[in-house]
mmCIF file of C-alpha atoms in Angstrom:
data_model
loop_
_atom_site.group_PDB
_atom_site.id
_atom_site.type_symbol
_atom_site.label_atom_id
_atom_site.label_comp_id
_atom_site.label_asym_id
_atom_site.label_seq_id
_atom_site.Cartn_x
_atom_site.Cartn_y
_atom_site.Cartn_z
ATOM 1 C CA UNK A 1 165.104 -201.579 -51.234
ATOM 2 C CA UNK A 2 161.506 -202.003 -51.436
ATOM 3 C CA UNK A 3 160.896 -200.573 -54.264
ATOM 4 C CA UNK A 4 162.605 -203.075 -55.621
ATOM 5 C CA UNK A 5 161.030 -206.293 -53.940
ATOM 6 C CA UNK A 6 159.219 -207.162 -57.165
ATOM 7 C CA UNK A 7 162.840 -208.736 -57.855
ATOM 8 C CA UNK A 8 163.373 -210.669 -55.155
ATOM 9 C CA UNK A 9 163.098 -214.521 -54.736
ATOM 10 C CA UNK A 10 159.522 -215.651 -53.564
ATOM 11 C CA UNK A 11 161.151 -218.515 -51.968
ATOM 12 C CA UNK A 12 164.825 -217.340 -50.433
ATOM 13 C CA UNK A 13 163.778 -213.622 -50.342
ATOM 14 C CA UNK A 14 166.714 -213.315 -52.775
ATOM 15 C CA UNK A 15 167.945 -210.408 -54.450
ATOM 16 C CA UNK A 16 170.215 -211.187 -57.285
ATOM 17 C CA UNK A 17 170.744 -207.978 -58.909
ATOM 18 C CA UNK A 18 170.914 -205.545 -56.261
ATOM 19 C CA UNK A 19 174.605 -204.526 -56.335
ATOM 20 C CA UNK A 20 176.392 -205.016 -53.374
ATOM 21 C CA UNK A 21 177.199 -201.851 -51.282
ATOM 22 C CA UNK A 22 180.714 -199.867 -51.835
ATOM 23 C CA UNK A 23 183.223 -201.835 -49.722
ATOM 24 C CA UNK A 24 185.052 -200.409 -46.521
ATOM 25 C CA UNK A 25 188.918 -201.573 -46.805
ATOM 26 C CA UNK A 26 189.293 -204.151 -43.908
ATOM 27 C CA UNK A 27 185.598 -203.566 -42.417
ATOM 28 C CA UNK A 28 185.971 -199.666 -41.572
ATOM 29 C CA UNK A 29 182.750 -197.754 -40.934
ATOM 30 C CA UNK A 30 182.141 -194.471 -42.809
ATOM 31 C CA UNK A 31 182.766 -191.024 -41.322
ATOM 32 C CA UNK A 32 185.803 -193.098 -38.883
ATOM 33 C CA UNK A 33 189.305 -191.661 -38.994
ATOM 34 C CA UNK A 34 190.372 -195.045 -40.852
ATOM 35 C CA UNK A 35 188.083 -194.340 -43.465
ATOM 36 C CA UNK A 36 188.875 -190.658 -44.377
ATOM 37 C CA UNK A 37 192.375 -192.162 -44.705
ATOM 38 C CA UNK A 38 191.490 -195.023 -46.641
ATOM 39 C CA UNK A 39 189.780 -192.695 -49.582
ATOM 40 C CA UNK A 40 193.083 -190.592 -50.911
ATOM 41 C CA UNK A 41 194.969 -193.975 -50.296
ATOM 42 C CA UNK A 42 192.569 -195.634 -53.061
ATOM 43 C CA UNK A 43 193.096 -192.698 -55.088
ATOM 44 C CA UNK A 44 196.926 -193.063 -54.927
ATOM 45 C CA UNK A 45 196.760 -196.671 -55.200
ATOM 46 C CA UNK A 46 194.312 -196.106 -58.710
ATOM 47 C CA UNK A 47 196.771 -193.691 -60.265
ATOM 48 C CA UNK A 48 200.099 -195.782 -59.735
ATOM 49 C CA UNK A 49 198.449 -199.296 -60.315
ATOM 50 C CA UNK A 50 197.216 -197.525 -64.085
ATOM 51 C CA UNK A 51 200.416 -197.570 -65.729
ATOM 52 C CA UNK A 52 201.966 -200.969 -64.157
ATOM 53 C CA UNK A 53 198.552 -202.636 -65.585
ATOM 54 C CA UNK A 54 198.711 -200.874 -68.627
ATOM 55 C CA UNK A 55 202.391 -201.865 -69.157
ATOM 56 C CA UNK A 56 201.130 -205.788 -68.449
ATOM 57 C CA UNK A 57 198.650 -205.643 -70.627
ATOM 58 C CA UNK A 58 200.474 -204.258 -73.747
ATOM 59 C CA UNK A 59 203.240 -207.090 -73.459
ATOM 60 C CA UNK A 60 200.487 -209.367 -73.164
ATOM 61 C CA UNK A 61 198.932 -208.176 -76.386
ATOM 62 C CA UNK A 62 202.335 -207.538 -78.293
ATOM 63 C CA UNK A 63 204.193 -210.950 -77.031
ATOM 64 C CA UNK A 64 202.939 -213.163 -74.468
ATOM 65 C CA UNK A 65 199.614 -213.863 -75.317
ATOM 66 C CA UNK A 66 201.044 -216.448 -78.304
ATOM 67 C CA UNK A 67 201.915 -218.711 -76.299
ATOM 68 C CA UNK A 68 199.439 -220.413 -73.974
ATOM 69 C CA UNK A 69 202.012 -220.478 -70.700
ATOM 70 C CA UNK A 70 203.353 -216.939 -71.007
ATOM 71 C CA UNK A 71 199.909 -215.772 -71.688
ATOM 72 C CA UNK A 72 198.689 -217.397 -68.373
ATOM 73 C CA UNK A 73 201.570 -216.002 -66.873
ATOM 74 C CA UNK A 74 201.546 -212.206 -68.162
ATOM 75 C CA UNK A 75 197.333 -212.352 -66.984
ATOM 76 C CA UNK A 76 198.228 -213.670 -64.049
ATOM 77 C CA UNK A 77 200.593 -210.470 -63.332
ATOM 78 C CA UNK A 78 197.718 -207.971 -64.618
ATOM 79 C CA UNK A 79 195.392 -209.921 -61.816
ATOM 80 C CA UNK A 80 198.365 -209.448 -59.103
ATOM 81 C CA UNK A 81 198.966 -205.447 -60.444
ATOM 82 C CA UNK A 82 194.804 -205.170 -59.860
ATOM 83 C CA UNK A 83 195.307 -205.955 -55.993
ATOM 84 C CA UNK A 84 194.220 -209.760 -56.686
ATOM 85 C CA UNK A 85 196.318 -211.551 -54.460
ATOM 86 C CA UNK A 86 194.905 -214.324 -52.551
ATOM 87 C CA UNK A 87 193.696 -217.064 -54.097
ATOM 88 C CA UNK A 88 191.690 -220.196 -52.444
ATOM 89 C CA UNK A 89 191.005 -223.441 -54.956
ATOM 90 C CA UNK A 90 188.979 -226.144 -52.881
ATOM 91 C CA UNK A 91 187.751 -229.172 -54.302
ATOM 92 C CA UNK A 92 184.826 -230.679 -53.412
ATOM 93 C CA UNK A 93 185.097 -233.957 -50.758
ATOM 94 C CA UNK A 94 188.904 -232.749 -50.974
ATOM 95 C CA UNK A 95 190.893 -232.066 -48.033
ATOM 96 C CA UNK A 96 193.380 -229.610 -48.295
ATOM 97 C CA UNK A 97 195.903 -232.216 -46.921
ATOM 98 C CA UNK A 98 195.432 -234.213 -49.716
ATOM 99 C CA UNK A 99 198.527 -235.050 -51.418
ATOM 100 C CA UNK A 100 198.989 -233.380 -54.935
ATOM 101 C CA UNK A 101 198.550 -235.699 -57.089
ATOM 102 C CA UNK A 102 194.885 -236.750 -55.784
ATOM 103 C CA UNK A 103 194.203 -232.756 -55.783
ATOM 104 C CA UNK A 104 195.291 -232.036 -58.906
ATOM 105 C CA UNK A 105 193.123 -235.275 -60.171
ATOM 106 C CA UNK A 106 190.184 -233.513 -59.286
ATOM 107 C CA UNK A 107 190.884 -230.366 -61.160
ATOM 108 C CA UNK A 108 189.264 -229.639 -64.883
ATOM 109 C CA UNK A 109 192.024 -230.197 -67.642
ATOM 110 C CA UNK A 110 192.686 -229.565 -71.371
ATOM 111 C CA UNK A 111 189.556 -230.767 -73.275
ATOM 112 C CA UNK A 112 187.204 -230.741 -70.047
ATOM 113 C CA UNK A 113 183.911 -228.326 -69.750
ATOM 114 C CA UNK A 114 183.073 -226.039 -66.767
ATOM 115 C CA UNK A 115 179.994 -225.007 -65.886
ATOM 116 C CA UNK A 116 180.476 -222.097 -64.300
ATOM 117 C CA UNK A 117 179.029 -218.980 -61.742
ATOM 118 C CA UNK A 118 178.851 -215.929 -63.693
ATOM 119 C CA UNK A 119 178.835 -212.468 -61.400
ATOM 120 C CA UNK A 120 181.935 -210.023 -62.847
ATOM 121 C CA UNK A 121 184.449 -209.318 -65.665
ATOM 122 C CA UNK A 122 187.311 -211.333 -62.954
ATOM 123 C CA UNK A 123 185.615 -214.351 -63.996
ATOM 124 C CA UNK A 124 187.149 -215.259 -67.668
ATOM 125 C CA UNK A 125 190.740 -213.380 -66.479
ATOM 126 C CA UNK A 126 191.006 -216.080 -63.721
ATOM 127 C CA UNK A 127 190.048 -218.722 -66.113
ATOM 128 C CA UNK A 128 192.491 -217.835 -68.346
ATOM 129 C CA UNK A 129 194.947 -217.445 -65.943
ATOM 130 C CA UNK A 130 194.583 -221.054 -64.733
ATOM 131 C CA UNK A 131 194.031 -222.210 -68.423
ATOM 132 C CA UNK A 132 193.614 -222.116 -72.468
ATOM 133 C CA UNK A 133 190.106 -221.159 -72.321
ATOM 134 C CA UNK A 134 187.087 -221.177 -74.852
ATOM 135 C CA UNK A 135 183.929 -219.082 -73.513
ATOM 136 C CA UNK A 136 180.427 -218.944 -74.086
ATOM 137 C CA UNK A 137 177.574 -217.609 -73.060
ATOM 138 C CA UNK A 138 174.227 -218.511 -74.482
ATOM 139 C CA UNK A 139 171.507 -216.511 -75.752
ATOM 140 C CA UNK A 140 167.742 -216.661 -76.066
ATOM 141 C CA UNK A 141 166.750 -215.054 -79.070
ATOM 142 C CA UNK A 142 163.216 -215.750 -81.242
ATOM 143 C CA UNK A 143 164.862 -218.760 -82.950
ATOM 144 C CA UNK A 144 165.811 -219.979 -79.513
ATOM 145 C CA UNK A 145 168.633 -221.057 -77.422
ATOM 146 C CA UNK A 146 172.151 -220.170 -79.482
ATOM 147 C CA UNK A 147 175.680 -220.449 -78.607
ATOM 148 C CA UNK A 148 178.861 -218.283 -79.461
ATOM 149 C CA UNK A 149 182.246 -218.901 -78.437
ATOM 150 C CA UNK A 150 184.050 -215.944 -76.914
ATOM 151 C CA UNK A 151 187.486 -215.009 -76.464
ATOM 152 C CA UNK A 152 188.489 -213.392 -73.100
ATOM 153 C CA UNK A 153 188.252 -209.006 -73.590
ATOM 154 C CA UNK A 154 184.807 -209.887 -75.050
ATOM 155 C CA UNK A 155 183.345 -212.273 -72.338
ATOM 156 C CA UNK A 156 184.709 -209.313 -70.464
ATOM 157 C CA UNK A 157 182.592 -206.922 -71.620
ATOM 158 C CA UNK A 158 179.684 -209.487 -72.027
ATOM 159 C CA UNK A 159 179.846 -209.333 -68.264
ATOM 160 C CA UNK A 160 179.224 -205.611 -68.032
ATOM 161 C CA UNK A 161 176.783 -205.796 -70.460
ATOM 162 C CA UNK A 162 173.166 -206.432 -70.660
ATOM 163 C CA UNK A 163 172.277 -209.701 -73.113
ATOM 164 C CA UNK A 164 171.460 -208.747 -76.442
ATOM 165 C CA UNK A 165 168.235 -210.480 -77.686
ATOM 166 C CA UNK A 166 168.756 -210.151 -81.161
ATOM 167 C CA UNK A 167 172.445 -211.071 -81.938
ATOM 168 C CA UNK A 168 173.380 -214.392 -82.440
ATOM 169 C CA UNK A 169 176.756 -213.890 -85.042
ATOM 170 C CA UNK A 170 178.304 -217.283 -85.667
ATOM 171 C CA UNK A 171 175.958 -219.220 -83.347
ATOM 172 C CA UNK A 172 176.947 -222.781 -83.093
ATOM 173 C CA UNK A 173 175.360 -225.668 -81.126
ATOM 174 C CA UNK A 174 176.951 -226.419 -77.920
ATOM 175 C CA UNK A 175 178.355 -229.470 -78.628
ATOM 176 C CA UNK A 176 180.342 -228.556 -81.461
ATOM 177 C CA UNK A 177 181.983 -225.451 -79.543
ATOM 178 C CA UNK A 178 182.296 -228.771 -77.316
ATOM 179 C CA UNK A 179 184.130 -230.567 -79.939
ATOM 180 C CA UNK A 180 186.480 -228.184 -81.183
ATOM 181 C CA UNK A 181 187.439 -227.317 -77.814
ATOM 182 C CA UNK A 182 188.846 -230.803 -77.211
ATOM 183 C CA UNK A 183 190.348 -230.986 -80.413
ATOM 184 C CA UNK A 184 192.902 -228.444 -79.632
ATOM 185 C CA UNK A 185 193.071 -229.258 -76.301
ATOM 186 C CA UNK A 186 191.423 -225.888 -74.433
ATOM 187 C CA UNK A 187 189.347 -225.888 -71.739
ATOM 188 C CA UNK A 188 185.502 -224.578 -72.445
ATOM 189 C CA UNK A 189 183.501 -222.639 -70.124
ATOM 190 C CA UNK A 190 180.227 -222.137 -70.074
ATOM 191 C CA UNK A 191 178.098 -219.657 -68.117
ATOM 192 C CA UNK A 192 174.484 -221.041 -68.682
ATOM 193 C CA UNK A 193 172.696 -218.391 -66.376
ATOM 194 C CA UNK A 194 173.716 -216.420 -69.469
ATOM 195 C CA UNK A 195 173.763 -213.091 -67.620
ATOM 196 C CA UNK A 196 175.753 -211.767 -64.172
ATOM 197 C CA UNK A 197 174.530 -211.593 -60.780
ATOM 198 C CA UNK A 198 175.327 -210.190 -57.587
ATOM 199 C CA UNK A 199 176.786 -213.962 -56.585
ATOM 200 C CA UNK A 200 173.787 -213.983 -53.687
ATOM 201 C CA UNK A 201 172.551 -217.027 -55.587
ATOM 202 C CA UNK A 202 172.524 -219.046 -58.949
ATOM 203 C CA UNK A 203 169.735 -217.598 -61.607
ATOM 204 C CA UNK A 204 168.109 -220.006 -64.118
ATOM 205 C CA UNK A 205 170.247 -221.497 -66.547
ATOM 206 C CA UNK A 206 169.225 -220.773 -70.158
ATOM 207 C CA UNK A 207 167.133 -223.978 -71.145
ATOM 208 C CA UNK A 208 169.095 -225.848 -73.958
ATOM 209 C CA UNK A 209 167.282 -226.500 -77.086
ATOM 210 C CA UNK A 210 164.441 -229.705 -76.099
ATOM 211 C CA UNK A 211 166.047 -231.610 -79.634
ATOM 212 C CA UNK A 212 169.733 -231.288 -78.543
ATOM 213 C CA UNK A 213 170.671 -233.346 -75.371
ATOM 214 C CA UNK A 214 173.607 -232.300 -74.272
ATOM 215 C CA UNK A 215 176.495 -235.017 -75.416
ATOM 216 C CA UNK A 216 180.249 -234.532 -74.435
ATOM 217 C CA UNK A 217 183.246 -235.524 -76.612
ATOM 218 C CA UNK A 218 185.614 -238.149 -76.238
ATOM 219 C CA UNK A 219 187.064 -238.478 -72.349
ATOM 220 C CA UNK A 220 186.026 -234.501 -71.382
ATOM 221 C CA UNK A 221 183.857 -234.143 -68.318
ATOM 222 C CA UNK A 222 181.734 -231.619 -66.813
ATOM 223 C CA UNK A 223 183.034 -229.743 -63.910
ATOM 224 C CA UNK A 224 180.467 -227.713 -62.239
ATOM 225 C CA UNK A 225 182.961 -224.663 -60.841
ATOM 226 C CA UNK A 226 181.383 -222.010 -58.514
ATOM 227 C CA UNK A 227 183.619 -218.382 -57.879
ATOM 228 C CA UNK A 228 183.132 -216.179 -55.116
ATOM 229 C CA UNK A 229 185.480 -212.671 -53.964
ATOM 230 C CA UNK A 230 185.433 -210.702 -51.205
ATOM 231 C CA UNK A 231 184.982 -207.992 -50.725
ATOM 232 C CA UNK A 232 181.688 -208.774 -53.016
ATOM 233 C CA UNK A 233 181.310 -205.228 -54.718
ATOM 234 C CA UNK A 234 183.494 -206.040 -57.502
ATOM 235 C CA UNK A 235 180.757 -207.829 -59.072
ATOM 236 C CA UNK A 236 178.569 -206.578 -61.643
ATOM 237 C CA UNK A 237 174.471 -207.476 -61.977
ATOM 238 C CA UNK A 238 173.748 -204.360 -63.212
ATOM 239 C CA UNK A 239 175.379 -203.441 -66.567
ATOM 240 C CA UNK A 240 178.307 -200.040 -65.916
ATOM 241 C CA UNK A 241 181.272 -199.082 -67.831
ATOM 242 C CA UNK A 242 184.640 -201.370 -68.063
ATOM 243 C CA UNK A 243 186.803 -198.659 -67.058
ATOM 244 C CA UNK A 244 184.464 -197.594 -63.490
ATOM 245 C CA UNK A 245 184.337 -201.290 -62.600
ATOM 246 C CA UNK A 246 188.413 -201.301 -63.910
ATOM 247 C CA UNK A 247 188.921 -198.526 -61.383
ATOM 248 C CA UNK A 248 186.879 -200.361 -58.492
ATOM 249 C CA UNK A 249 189.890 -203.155 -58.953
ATOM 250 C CA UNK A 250 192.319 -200.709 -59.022
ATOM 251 C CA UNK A 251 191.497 -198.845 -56.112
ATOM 252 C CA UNK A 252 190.814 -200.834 -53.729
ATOM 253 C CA UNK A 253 193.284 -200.326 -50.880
ATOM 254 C CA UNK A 254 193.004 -204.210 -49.605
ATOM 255 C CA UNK A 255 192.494 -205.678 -52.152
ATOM 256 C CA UNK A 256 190.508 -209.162 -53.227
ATOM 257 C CA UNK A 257 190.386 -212.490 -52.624
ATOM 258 C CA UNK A 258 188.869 -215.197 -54.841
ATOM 259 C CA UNK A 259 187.489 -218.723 -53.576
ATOM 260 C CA UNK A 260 187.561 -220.923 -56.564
ATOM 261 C CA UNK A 261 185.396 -224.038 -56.139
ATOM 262 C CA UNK A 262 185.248 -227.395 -58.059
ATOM 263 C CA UNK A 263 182.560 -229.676 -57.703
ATOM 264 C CA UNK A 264 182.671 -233.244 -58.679
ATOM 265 C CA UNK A 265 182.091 -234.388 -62.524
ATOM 266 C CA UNK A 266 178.823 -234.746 -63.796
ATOM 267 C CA UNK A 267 178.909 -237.668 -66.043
ATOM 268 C CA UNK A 268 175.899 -237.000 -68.586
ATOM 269 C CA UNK A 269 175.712 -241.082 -69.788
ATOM 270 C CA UNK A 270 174.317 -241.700 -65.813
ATOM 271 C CA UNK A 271 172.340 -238.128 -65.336
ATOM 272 C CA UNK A 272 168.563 -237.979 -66.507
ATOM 273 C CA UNK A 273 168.542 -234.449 -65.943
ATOM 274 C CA UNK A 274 171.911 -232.949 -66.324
ATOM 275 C CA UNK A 275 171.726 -229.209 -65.845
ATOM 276 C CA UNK A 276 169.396 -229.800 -62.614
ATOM 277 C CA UNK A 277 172.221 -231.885 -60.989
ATOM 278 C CA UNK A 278 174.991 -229.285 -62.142
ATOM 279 C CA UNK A 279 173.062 -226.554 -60.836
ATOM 280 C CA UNK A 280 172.709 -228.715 -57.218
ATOM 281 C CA UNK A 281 176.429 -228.940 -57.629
ATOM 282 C CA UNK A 282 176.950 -224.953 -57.881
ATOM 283 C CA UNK A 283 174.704 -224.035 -55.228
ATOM 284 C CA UNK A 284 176.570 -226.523 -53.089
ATOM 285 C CA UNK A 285 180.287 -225.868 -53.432
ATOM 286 C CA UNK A 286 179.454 -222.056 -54.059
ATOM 287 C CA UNK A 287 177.219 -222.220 -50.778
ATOM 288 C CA UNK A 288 174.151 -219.961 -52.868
ATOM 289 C CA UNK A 289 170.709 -220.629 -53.412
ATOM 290 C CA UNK A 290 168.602 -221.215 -56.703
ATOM 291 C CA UNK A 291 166.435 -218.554 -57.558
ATOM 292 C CA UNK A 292 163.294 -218.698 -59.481
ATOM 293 C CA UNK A 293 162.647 -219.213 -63.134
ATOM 294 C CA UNK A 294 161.090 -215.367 -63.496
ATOM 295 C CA UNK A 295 164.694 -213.708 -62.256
ATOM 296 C CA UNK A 296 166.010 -214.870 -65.791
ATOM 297 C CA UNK A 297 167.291 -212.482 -68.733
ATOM 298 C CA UNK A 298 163.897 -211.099 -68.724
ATOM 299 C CA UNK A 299 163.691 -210.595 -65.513
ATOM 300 C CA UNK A 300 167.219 -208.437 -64.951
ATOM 301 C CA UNK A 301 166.026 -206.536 -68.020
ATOM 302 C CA UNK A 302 163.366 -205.526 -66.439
ATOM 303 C CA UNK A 303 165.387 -204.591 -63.302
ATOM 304 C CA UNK A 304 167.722 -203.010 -64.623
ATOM 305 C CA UNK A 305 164.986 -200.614 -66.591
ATOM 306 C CA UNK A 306 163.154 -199.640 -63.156
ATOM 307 C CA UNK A 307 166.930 -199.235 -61.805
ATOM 308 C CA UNK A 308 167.861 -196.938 -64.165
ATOM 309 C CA UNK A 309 164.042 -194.690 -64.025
ATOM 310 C CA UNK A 310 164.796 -194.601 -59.945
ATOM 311 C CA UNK A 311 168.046 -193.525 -60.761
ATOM 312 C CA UNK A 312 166.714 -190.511 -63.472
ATOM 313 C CA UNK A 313 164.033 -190.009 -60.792
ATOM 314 C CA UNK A 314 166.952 -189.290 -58.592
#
């Protein structure tokens, strides 16, 4: 959309928060026989996936969610009720021959940080299906760069949500979320583009306050972790209602897969700059670009304002 080009990369031509177009279950082009059947079997797929999710969720929230390995287990079933059900984990320089044990090596654990790709509400419910999860998402306000750890509905909604600019409730710096994360043994992940995008490419990471070098407890290290689906329209760079994008899950007749990639540790003690060489590592395994500094916050603010005028303009 030209109209839009102001928002595009200078360098990769880049468009970041142009949502992707409404899928076609398995490739079919509109106005084909295939399709006109594939729209009432989304609809019937919607309505009877609604109460099996609904049913998942409440013992989730009455019962499982107390316990860290029923909790993983009763999210994983809402993901599989949603039509989530292939799953690819790679590890960077890992073969998928590898035995196990040197796979499973490579993996974040309890106490470890991710850096991670932020583009949809899936995002935290895979994390927390895979593990006991602490989530932030930092936020530029006039005081600067603050930090605020999340639990999963709300990093949910954070995700189809615009940043807020002026809310900062019990900020923290990032290295005692850091702390307290290892303490109790949870995994922390941390989306430092601080917003979504369309997963077309990795926006700027929210600068980290000059005075605060970033200093990892203990044994934990940094694992820069990239997510991709397909089809790509479940994402979310422009900010819509939880229960439309819900329904997009729901509906879709062939449903999603998710590539989950790890990149190797960063170790911060031999890294001059640190969130340079974890951003490398995200554009690598997650096979994006880098987009410039001016398609920040600011920037998809500002998008999404002249999205929603076109849109009034009709």
């Amino acid at each position: 959309m030209e109209k839009f080009s102001k928002w595009r990369d200078n360098g990769t031509g880049i468009a970041p928060y142009l949502p992707h177009a409404k899928s076609k279950s398995y490739g079919l082009s509109s106005g084909t026989l295939g399709a006109k059947i594939d729209t009432p079997i989304s609809l019937i797929l919607g309505i009877v996936r609604i109460p099996v999710l609904l049913v998942f969720l409440l013992l989730h929230i009455l019962i499982f969610q107390w316990n860290p390995v029923c909790r993983r287990l009763s999210l994983s079933a809402c993901l599989y009720a949603t039509g989530v059900w292939w799953w690819e984990i790679g590890v960077e320089r890992i073969r998928k021959s590898t035995s196990n044990q040197k796979f499973n090596a490579k993996l974040p654990k309890s106490g470890d940080v991710i850096i991670s790709t932020f583009t949809s509400p899936l995002d935290p419910l895979i994390y927390s299906t895979m593990y006991d999860s602490i989530f932030v998402i930092p936020q530029v306000t006039s005081t600067g760069t603050v930090f605020t750890p999340l639990g999963l509905f709300d990093t949910m909604a954070a995700a189809v949500s615009l940043p807020e600019s002026n809310s900062h409730k019990g900020s923290y710096k990032l290295e005692e979320i850091m702390a307290k994360a290892s303490r109790v043994k949870k995994v922390i992940v941390v989306f430092m583009e601080g917003t979504t995008s369309s997963g077309r490419a990795l926006l700027p990471f929210v600068p980290l306050p000059s005075n605060e070098p970033l200093a990892i407890p203990g044994q934990s290290k940094i694992y820069p972790v990239a997510i991709k689906y397909n089809p790509p329209n479940i994402t979310t760079p422009i900010p819509t209602h939880l229960f439309t994008w819900a329904w997009t899950l729901i509906s879709q007749s062939s449903g999603w897969s998710v590539r989950f990639r790890v990149a190797d540790a960063v170790d911060p003690a031999s890294t001059k700059d640190i969130m340079g060489t974890i951003a490398e590592s995200l554009t690598r395994v997650g096979r994006i670009r880098k987009v410039g500094d001016s398609l920040n916050i600011q920037g998809k603010r500002d998008f999404v304002q002249a999205w929603n005028n076109n849109i009034r303009k009709g």
